[in-house]
Coordinates of N, CA and C and ligand atoms in Angstrom, one line a residue:
X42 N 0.8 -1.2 0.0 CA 0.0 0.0 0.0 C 0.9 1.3 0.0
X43 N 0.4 2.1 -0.9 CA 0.8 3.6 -0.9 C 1.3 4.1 0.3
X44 N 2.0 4.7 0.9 CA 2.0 5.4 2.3 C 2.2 7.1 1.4
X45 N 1.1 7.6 2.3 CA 0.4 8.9 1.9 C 1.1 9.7 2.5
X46 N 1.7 11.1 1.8 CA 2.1 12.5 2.3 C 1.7 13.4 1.8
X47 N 0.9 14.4 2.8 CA 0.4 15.8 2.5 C 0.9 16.7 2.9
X48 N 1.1 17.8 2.4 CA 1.6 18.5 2.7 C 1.3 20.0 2.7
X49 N 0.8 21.0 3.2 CA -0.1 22.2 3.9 C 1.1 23.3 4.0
X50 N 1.5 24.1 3.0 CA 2.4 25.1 2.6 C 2.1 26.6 1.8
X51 N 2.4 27.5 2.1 CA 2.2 28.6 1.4 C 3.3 28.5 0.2
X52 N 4.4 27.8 0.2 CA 5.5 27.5 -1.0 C 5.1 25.7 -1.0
X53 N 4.3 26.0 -2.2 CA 4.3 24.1 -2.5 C 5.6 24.2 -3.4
X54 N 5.9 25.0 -4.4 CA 7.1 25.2 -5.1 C 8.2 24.0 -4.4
X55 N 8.5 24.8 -3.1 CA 9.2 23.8 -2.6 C 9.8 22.0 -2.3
X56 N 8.4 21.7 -2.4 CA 8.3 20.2 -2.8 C 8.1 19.7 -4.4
X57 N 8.6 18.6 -4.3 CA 9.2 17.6 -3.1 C 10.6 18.0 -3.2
X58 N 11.4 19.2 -3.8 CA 12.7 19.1 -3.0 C 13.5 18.1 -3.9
X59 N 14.1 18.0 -2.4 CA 15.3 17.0 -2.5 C 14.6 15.4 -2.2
X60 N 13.4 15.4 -1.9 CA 12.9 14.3 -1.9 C 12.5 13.5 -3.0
X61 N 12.8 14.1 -4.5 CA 12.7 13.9 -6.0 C 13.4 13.4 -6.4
X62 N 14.7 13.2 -5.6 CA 16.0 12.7 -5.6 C 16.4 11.5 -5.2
X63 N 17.3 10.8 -5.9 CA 17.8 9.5 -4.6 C 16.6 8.4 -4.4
X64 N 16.9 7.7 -3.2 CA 15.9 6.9 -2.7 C 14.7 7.7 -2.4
X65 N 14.3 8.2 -1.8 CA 12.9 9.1 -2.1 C 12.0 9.3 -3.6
X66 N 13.1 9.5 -4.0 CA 12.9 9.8 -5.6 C 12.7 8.7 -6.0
X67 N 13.1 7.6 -6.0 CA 13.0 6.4 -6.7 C 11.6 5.4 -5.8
X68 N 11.5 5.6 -4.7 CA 10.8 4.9 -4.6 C 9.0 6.0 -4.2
X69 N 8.8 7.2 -4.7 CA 8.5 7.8 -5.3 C 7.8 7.2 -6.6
X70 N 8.6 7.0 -7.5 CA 8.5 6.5 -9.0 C 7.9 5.1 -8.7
X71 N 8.6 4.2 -7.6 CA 8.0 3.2 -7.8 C 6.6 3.0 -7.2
X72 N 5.8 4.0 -6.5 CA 4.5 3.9 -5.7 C 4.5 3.5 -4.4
X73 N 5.8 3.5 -3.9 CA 6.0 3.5 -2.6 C 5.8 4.7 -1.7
X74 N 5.5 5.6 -2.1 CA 5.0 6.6 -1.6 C 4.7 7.7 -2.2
X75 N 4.0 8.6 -2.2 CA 3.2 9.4 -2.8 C 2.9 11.0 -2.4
X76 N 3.5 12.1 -2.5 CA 3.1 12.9 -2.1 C 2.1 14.3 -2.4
X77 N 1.1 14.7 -2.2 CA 0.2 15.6 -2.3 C 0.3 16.8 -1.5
X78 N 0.4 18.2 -2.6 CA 1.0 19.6 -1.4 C -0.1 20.7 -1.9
X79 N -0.5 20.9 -0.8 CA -1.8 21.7 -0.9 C -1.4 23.5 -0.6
X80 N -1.5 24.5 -1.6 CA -1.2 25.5 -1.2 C -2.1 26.6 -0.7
X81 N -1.8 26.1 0.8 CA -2.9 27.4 1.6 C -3.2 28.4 1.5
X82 N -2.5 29.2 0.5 CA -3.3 30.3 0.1 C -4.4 30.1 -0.7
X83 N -4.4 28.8 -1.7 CA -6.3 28.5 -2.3 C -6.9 28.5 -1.4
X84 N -7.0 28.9 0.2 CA -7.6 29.0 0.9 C -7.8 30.2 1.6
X85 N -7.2 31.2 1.2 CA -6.8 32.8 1.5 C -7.8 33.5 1.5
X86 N -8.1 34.5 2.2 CA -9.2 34.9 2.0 C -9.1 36.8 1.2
X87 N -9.9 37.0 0.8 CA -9.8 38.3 -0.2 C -9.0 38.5 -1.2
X88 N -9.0 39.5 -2.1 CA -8.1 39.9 -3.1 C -6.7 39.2 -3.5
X89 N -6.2 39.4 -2.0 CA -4.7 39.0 -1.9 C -4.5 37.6 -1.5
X90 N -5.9 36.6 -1.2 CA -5.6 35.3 -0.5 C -5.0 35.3 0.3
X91 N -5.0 36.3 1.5 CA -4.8 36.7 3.0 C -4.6 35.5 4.1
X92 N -3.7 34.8 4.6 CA -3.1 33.6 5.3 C -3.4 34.4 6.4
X93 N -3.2 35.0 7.1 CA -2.1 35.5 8.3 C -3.0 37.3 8.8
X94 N -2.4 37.4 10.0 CA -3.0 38.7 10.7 C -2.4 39.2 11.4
X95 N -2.5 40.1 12.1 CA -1.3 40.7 13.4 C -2.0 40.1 14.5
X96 N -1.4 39.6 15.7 CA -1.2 38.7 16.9 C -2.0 39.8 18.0
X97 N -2.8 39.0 18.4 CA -3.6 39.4 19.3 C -3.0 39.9 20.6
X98 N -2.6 41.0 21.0 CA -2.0 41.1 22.9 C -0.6 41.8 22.6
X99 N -0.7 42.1 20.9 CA 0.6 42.9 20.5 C 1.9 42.3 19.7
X100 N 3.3 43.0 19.5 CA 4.2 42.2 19.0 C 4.6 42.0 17.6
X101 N 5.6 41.9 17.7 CA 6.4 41.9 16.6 C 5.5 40.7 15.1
X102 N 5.7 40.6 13.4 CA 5.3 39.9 13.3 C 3.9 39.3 12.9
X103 N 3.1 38.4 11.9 CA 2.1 37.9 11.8 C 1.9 36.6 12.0
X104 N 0.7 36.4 12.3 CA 0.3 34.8 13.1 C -0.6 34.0 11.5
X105 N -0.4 33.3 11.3 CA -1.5 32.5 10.6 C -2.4 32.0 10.6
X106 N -3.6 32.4 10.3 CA -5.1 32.4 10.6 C -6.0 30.8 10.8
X107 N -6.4 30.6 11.8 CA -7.2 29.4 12.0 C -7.9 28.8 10.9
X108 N -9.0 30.0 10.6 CA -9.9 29.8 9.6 C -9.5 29.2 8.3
X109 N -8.4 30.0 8.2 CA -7.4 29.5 6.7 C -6.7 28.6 6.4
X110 N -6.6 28.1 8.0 CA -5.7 26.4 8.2 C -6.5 25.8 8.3
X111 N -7.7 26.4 8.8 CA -9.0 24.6 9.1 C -9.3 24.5 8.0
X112 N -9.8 25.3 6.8 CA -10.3 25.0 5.6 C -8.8 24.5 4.8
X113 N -7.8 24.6 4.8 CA -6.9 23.8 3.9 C -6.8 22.1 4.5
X114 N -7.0 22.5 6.1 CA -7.0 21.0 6.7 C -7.8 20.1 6.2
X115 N -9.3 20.7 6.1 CA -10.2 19.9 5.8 C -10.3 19.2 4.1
X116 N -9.6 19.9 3.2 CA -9.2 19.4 1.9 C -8.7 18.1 2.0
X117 N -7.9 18.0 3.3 CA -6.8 16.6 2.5 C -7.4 16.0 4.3
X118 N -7.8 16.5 5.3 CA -7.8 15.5 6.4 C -8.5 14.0 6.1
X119 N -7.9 12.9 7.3 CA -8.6 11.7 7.0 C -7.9 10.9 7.8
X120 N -7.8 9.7 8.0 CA -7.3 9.1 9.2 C -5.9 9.4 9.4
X121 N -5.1 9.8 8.7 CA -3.2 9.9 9.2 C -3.5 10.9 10.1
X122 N -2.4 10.8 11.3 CA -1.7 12.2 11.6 C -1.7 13.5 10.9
X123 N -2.0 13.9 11.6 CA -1.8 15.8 11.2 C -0.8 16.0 12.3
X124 N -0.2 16.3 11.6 CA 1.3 16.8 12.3 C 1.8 18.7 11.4
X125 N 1.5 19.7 13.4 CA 2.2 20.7 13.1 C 3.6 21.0 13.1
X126 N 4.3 21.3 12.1 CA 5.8 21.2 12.8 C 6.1 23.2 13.1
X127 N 6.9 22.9 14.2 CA 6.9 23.7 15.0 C 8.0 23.8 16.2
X128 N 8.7 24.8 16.5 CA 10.2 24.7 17.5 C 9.5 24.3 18.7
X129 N 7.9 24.7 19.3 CA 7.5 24.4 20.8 C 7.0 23.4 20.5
X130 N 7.0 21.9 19.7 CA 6.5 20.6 19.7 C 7.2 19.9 20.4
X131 N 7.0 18.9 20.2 CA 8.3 17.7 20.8 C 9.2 17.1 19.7
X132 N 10.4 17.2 20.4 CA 11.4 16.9 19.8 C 11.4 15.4 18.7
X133 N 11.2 15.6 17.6 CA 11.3 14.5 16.6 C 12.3 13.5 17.3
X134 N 12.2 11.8 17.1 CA 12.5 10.7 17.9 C 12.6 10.1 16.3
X135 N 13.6 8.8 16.5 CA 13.5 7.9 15.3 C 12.1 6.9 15.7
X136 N 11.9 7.0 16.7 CA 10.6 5.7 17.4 C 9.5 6.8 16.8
X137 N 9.5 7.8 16.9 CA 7.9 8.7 16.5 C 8.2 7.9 15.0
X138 N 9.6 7.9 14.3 CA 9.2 8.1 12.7 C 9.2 6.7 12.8
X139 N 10.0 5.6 13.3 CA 9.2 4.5 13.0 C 8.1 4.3 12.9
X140 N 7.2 4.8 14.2 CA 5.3 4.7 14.2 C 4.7 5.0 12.6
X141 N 5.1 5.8 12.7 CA 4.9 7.0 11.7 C 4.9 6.4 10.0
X142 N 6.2 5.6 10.1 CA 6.5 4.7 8.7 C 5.7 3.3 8.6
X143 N 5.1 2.8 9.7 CA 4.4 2.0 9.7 C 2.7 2.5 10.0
X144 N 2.6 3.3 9.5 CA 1.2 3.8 9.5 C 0.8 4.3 8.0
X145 N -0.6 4.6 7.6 CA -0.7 4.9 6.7 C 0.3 6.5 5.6
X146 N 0.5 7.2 6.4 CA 1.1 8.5 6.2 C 1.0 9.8 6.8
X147 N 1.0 10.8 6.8 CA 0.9 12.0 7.5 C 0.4 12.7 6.6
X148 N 0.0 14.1 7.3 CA -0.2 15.5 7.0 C 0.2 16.3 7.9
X149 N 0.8 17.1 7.0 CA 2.4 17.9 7.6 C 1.8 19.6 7.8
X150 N 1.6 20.3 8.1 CA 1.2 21.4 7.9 C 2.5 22.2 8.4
X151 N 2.6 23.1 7.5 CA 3.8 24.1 8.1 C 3.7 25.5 8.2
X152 N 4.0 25.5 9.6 CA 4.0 27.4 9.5 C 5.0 28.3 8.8
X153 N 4.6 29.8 8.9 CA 5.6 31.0 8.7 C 5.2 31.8 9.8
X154 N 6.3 32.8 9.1 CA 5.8 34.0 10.0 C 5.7 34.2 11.7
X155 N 5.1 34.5 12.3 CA 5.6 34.1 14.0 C 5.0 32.8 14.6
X156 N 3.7 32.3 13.2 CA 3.6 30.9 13.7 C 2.0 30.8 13.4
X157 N 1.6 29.5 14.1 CA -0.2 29.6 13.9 C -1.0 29.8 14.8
X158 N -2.1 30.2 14.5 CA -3.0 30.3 15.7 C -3.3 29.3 17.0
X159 N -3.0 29.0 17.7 CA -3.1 28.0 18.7 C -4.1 27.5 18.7
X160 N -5.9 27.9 18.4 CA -6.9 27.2 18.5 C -7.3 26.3 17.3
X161 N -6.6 26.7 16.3 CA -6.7 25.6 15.0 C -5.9 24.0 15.5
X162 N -4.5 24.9 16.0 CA -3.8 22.8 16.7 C -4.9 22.2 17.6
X163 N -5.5 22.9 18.4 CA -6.1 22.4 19.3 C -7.4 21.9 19.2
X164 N -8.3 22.5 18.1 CA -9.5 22.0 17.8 C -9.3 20.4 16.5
X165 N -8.0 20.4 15.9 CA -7.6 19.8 15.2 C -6.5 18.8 15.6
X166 N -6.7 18.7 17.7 CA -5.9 17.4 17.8 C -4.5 17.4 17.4
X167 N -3.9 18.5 16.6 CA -2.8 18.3 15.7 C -1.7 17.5 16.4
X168 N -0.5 16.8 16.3 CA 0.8 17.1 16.9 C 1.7 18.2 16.7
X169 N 2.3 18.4 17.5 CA 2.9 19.1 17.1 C 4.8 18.9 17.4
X170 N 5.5 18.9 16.6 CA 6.7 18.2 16.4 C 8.0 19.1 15.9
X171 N 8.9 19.5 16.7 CA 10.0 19.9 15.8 C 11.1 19.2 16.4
X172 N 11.7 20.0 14.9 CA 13.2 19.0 14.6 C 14.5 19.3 15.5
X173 N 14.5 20.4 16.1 CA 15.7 20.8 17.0 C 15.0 22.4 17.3
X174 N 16.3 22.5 18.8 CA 16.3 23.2 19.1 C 17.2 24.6 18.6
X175 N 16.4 25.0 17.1 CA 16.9 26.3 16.8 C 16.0 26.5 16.1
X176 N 15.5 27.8 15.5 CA 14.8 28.5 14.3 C 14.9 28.6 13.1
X177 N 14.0 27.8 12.3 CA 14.1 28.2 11.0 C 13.0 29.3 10.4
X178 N 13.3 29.6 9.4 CA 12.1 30.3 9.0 C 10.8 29.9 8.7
X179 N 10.6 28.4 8.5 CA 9.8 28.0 8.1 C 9.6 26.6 8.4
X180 N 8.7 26.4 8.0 CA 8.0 24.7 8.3 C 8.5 23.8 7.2
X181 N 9.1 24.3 6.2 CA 8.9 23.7 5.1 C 10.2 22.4 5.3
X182 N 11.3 23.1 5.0 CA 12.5 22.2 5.6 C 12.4 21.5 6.8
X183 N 11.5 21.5 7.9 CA 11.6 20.6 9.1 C 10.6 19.9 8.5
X184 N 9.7 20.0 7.2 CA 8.5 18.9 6.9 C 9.4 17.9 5.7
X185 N 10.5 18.4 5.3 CA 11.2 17.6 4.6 C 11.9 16.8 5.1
X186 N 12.7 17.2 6.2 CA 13.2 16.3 7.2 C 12.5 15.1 7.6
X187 N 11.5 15.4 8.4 CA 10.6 14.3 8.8 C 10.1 13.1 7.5
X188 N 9.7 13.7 6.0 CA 9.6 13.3 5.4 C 10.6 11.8 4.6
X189 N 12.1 12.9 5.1 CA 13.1 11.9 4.4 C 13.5 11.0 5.6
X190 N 13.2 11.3 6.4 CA 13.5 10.5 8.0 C 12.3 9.1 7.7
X191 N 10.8 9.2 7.5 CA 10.1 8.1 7.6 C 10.5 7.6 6.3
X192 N 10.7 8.0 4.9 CA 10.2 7.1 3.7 C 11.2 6.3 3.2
X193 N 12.6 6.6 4.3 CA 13.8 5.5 3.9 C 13.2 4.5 4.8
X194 N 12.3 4.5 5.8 CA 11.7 3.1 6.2 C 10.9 2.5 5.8
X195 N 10.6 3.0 4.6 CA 9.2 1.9 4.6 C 10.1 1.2 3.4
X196 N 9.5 0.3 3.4 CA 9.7 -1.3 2.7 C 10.4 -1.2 1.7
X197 N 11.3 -2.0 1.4 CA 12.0 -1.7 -0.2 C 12.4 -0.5 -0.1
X198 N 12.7 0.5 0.6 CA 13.3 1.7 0.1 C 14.5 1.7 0.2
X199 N 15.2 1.1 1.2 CA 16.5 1.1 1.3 C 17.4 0.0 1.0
X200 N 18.6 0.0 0.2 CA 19.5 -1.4 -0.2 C 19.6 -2.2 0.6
X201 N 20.1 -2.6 1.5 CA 20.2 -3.7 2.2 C 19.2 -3.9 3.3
X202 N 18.5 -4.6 3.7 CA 17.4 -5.2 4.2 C 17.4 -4.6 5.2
X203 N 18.9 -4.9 6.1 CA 19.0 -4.6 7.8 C 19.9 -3.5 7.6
X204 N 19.8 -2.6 6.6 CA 20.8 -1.1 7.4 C 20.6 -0.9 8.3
X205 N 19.5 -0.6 8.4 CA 18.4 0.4 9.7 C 19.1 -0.1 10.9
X206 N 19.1 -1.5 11.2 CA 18.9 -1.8 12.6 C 19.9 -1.9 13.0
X207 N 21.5 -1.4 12.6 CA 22.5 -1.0 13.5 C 22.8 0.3 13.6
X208 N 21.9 1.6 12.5 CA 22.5 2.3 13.1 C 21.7 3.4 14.0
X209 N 23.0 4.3 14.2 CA 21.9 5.4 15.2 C 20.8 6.1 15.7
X210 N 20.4 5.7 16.8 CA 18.8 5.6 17.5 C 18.4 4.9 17.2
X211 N 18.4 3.6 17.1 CA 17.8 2.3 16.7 C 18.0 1.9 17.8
X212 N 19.0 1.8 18.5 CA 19.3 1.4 20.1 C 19.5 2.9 20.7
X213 N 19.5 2.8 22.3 CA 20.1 3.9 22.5 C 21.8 4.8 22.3
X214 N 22.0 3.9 21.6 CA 23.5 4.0 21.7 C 23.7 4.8 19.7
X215 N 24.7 5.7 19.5 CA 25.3 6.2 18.4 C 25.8 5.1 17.8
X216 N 26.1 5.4 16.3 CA 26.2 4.1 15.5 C 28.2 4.6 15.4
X217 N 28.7 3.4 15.8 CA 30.1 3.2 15.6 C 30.1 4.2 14.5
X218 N 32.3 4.1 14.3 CA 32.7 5.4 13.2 C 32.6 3.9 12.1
X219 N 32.8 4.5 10.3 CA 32.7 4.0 9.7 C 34.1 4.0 8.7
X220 N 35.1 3.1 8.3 CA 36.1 3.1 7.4 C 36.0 2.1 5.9
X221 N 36.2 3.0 5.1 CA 36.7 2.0 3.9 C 37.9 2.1 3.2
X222 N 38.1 2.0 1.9 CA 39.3 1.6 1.4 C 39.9 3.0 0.8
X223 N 41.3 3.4 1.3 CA 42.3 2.2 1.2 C 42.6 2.5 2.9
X224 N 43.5 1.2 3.0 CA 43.5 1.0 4.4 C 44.2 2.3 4.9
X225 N 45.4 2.4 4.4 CA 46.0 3.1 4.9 C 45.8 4.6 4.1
X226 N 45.4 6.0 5.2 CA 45.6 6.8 4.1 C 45.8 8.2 5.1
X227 N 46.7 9.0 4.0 CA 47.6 10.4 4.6 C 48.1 9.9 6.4
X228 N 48.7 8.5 5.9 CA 49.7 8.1 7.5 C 48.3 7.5 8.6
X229 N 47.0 7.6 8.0 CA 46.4 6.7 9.3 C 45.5 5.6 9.2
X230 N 46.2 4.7 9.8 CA 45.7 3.5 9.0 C 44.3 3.2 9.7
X231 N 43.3 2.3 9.2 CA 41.9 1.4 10.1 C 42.6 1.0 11.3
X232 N 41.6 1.1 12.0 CA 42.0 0.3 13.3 C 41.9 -1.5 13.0
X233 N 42.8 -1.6 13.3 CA 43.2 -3.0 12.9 C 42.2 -4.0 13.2
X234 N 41.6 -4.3 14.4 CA 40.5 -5.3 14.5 C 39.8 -5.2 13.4
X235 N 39.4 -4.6 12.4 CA 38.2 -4.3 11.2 C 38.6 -4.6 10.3
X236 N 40.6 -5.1 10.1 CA 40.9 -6.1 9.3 C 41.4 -7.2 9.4
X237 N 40.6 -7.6 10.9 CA 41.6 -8.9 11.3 C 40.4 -10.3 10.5
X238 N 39.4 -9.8 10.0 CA 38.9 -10.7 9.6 C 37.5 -11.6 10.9
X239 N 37.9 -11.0 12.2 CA 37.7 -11.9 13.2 C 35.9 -11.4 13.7
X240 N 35.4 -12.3 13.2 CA 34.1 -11.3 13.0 C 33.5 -11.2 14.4
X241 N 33.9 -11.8 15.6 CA 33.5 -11.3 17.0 C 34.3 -10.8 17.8
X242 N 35.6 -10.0 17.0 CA 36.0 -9.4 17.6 C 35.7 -8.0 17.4
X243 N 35.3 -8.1 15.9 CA 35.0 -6.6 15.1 C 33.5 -6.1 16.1
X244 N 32.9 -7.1 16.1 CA 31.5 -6.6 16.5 C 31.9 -6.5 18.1
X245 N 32.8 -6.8 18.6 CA 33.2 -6.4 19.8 C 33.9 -4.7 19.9
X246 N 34.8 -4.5 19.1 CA 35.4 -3.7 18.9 C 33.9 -2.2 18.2
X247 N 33.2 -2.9 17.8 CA 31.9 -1.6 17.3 C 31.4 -1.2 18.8
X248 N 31.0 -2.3 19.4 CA 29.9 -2.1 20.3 C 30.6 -1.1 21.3
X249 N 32.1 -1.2 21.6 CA 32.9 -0.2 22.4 C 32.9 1.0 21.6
X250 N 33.0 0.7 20.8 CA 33.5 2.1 19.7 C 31.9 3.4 19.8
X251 N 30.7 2.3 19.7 CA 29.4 2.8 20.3 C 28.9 3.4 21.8
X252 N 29.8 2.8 22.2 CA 29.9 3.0 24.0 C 30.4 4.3 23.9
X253 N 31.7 4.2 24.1 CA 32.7 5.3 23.8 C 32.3 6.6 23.3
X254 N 31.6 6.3 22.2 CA 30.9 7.9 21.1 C 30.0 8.5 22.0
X255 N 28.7 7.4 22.6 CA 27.9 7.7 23.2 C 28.0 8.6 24.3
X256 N 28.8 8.4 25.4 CA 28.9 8.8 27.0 C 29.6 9.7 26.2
X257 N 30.5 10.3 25.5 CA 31.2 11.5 25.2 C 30.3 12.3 24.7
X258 N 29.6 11.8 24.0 CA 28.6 13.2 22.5 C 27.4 13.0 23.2
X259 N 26.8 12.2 23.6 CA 25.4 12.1 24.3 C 25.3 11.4 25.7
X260 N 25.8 12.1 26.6 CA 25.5 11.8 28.0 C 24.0 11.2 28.6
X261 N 22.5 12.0 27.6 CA 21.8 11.6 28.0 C 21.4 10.2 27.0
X262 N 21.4 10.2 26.2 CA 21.4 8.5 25.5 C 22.4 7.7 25.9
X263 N 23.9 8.0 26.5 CA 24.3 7.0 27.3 C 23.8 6.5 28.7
X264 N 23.1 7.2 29.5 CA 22.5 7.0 30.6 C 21.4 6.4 30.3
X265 N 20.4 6.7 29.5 CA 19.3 5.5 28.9 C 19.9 4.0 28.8
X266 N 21.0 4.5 28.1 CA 21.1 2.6 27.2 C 22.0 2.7 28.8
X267 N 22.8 2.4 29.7 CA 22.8 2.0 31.0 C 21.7 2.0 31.8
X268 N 20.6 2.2 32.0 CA 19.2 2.3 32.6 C 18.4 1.0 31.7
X269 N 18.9 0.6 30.6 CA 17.9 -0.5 30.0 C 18.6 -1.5 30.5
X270 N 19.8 -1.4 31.1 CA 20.1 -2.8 31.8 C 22.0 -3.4 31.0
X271 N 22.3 -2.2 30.3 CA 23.4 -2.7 29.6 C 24.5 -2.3 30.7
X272 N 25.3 -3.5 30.4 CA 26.8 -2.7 31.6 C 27.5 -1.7 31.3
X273 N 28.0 -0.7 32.0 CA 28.8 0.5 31.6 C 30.1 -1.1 31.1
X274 N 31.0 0.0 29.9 CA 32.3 -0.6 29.9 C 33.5 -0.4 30.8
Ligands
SAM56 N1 7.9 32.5 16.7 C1 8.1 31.1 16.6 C2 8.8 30.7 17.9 O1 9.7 31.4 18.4 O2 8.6 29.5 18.4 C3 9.0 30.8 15.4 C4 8.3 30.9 14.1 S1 9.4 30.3 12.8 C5 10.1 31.8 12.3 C6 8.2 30.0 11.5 C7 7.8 28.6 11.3 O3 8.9 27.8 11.1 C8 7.1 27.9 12.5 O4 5.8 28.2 12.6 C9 7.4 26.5 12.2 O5 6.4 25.9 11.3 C10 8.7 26.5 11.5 N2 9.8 26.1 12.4 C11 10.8 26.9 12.8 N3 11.7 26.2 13.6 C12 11.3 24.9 13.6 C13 11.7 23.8 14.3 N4 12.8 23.8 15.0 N5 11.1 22.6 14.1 C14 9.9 22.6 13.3 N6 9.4 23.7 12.7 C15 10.1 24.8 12.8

């Protein structure tokens, strides 16, 4: 089955992007996924197809209008998620986009401007989801993100069967560093276990290498994966 993406934009221009490309792109072509981008201004209201208004209680800035988001919502709503993306949502997880890849698809709605009306997410259930903690201008790039995050999971979209499941956020632990050929190069050679051939020593040698990355770059995903019951090394 199709897995469905909508998408709720004042620049549909913008899609699909980089997602026209590559694996996206190809499995795209092959009907593995499918995306539909609805431009909220056919929902505008007057002359100018008016999105947006100045912010109630003052401030810098326009807000985007409920009325103008319910009626674009209601074009494409239907059992997927509606997902607002947005810097005050919750932090995007690879477990949300797993859910998410094994469901029918989403609808993405993306703000501008200082953002949307609060009673449209709320009469509409929305989630609401962002991708990190900094500002973009727009929704558009954190709806592509999420986008290329779920559709390398679904089925056949990626080359080898089991990439997924060693690397990063798949466990709580960072995915080991990665070397290929030639062994030796500008004086530094692979770390030797990953040519000894010795295939439980290598996967020994990862799982430390994963340890290691982890408690240094992410203190709090190393304390998880020690909390699920794994030994410190
Ligand atoms: N005034 C808002 C605030 O401080 O939270 C920022 C608005 S931002 C300039 C415009 C739009 O970009 C937002 O409505 C949202 O759709 C999108 N956006 C910005 N940063 C984001 C993030 N980290 N994750 C997801 N969406 C984001």
């Amino acid at each position: 089955m199709t897995w469905r993406a909508d998408v709720l934009t004042i620049f549909p221009s913008m899609f699909p992007g980089p997602l026209g490309d590559s694996l996206a792109g190809k499995a795209m072509e092959a009907g593995t996924w499918a995306l539909q981008v609805t431009d909220i201004r056919d929902f505008g209201l007057g002359r100018h197809r008016s999105v947006d208004d100045t912010p109630f209680g003052g401030g810098a800035g326009m807000v985007m209008r409920p009325d103008v988001l319910d009626a674009a919502i209601s074009s494409v709503a239907d059992e997927r998620p509606l997902i607002v993306l947005t810097p005050r949502g919750a932090p995007l997880t690879q477990k949300r986009v797993q859910q998410l890849a094994q469901g029918p698809g989403a609808i993405l709605l993306c703000g501008r401007f200082e953002g949307i009306d609060q009673r449209v997410i709320e009469a509409r259930q929305a989630e609401e989801i962002s991708i990190g903690d900094y500002v973009l201008s727009g929704g558009e790039i954190a709806a592509l993100v999420l986008l290329d995050a779920a559709i390398r999971l679904l089925p056949g979209v990626m080359g080898a069967a089991d990439s997924a499941v060693e690397e990063s956020f798949s466990s709580p632990l960072l995915e080991y560093p990665h070397y290929t050929r030639p062994a030796v190069w500008a004086d530094r050679a692979v770390p030797e276990t990953l040519t000894s051939g010795n295939h439980a020593a290598i996967a020994a040698w990862r799982l430390d290498a994963a340890r290691q990355t982890t408690k240094i770059r992410r203190p709090d995903l190393y304390n998880q994966y020690i909390a699920s019951g794994a030994q410190a090394p």
